[in-house]
Coordinates of C-alpha atoms and ligand atoms in Angstrom, one line a residue:
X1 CA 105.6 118.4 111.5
X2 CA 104.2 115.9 108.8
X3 CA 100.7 114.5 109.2
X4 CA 99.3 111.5 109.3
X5 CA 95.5 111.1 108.6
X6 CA 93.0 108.4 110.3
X7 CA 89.4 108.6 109.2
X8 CA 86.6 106.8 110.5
X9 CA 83.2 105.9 108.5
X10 CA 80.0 105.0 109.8
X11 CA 79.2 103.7 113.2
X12 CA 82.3 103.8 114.3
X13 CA 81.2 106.2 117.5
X14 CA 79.6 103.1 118.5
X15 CA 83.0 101.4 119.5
X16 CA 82.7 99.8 122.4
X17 CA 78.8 99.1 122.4
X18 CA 78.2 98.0 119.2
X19 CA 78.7 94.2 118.8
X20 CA 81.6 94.0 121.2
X21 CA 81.9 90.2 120.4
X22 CA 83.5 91.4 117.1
X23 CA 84.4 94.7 117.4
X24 CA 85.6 94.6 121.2
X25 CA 85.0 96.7 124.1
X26 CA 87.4 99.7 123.6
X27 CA 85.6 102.8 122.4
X28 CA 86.9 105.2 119.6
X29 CA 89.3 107.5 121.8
X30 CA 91.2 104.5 122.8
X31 CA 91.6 104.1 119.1
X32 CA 92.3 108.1 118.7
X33 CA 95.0 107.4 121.7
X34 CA 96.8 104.4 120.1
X35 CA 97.1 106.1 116.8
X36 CA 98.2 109.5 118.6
X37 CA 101.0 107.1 120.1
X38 CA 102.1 105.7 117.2
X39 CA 102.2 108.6 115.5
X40 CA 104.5 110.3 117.8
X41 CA 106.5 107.1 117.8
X42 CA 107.3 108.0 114.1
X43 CA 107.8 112.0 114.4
X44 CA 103.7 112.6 113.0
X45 CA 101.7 114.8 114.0
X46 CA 98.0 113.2 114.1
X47 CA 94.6 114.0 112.0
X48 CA 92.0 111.6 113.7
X49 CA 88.2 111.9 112.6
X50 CA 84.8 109.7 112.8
X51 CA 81.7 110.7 110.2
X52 CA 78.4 108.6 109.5
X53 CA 78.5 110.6 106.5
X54 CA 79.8 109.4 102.9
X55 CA 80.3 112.9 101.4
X56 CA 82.2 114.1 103.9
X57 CA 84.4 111.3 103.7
X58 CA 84.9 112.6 99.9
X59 CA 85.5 115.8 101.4
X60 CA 87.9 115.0 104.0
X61 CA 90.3 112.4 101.0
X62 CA 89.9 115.4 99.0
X63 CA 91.7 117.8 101.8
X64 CA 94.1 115.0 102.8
X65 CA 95.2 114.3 99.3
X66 CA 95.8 118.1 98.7
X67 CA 98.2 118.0 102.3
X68 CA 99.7 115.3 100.7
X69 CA 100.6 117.4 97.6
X70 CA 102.0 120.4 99.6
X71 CA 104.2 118.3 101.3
X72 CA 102.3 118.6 104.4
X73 CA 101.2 115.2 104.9
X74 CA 102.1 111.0 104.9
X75 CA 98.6 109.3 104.1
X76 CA 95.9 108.5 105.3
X77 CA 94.7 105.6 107.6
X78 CA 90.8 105.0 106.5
X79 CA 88.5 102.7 108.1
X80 CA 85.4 103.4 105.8
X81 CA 83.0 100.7 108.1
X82 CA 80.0 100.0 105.7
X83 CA 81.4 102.1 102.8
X84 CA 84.1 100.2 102.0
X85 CA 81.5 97.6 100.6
X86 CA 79.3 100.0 98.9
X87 CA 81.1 103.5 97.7
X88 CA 82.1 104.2 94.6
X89 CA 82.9 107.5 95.5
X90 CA 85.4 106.6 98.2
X91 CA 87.1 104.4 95.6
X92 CA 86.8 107.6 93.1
X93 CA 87.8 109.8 95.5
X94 CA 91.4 107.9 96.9
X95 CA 92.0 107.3 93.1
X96 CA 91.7 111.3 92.7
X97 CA 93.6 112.5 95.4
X98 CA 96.1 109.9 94.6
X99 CA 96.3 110.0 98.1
X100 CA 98.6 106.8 100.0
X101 CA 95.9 105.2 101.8
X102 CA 96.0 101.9 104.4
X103 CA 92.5 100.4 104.6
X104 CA 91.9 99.3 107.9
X105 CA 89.4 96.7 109.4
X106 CA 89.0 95.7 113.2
X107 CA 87.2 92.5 112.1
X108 CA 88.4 90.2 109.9
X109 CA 85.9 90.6 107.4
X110 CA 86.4 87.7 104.9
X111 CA 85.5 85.8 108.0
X112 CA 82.1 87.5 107.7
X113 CA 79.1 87.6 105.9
X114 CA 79.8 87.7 102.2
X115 CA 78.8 91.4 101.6
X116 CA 81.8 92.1 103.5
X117 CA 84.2 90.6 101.2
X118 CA 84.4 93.2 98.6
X119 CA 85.4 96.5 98.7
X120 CA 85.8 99.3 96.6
X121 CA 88.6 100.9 98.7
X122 CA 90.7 97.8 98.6
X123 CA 91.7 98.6 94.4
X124 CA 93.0 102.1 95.5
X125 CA 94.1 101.2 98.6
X126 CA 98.2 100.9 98.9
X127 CA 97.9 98.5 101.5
X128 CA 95.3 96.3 103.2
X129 CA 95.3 95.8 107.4
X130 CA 92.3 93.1 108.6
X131 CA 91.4 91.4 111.2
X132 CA 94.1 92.5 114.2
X133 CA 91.5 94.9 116.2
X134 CA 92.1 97.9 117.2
X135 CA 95.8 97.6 117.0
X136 CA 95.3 97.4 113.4
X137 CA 95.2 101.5 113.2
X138 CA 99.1 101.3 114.7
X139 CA 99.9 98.8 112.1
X140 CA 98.3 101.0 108.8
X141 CA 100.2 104.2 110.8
X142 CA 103.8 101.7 110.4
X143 CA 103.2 100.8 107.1
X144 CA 102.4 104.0 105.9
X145 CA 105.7 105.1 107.1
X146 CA 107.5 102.2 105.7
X147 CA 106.3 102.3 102.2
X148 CA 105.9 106.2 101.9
X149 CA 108.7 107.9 104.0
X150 CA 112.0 108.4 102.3
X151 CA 114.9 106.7 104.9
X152 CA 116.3 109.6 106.8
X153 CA 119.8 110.3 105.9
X154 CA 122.2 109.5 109.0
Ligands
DQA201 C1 84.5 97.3 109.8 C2 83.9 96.1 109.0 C3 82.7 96.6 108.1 O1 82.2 95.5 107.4 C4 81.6 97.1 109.0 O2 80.6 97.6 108.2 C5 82.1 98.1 110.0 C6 83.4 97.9 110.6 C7 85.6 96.8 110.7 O3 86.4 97.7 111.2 O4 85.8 95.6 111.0 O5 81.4 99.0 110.4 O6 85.1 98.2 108.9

């Protein structure tokens, strides 16, 4: 069964706590539930993840992108939190693996503060999802599938 990746940065275990008047009030298995739904909805199998760590975000692109090589994998879902504004090496690391990656905020973040306008991930990114939630991750699973799977023969 083909995979579909969904990695989450920094603070994200904090779901449900952390600022709920932006982020909401669902925590981070919700999330992992939606996008195991989704992905069933679509014949995936599902590769869900949290890390507060940057490098291990560049190690985990790295692994996803080499799934994707063999065949073994769709893309990746990435919601990089506070590295999306800041790491080079995520952007480096995507552009490496040339990995098909959706880049996926729960806030709207051009609503935000202004240090949340740019990202690095955006460049590399095949698609952009913003602003929708936590029903964002289902979206960046859809549209994955749209622009990357080859229409099944009938
Ligand atoms: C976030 C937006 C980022 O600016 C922030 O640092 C996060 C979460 C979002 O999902 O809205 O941690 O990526």
């Amino acid at each position: 069964m083909t995979t579909v990746f969904v990695f989450n940065g920094p603070n994200l275990n904090l779901l449900g706590t952390r600022k709920p008047e932006v982020y909401g009030t669902t925590v981070l298995a919700d999330v992992e539930a939606q996008c195991r739904e989704s992905a069933a909805a679509h014949g995936l199998a599902l590769d869900f993840r949290q890390t507060n760590h940057e490098g291990t975000l560049v190690d985990w692109i790295q692994e996803a992108g080499a799934a994707v090589k063999r065949g073994e994998a769709l893309g990746l879902v990435l919601n990089a939190a506070a590295y999306t504004h800041t790491s080079v090496a995520l952007h480096d690391a995507i552009e490496g693996a040339e990995l098909p990656t959706v880049e996926v905020h729960i806030s709207n973040v051009h609503g935000r503060e202004t240090f949340r306008h740019h990202s690095y991930v955006s460049p590399v990114a095949a698609g952009i999802v913003v602003g929708f939630g936590i029903g964002g991750y289902a979206l960046a699973i859809d549209g994955l599938v749209r622009k990357f799977r080859p229409l099944r023969s009938v």
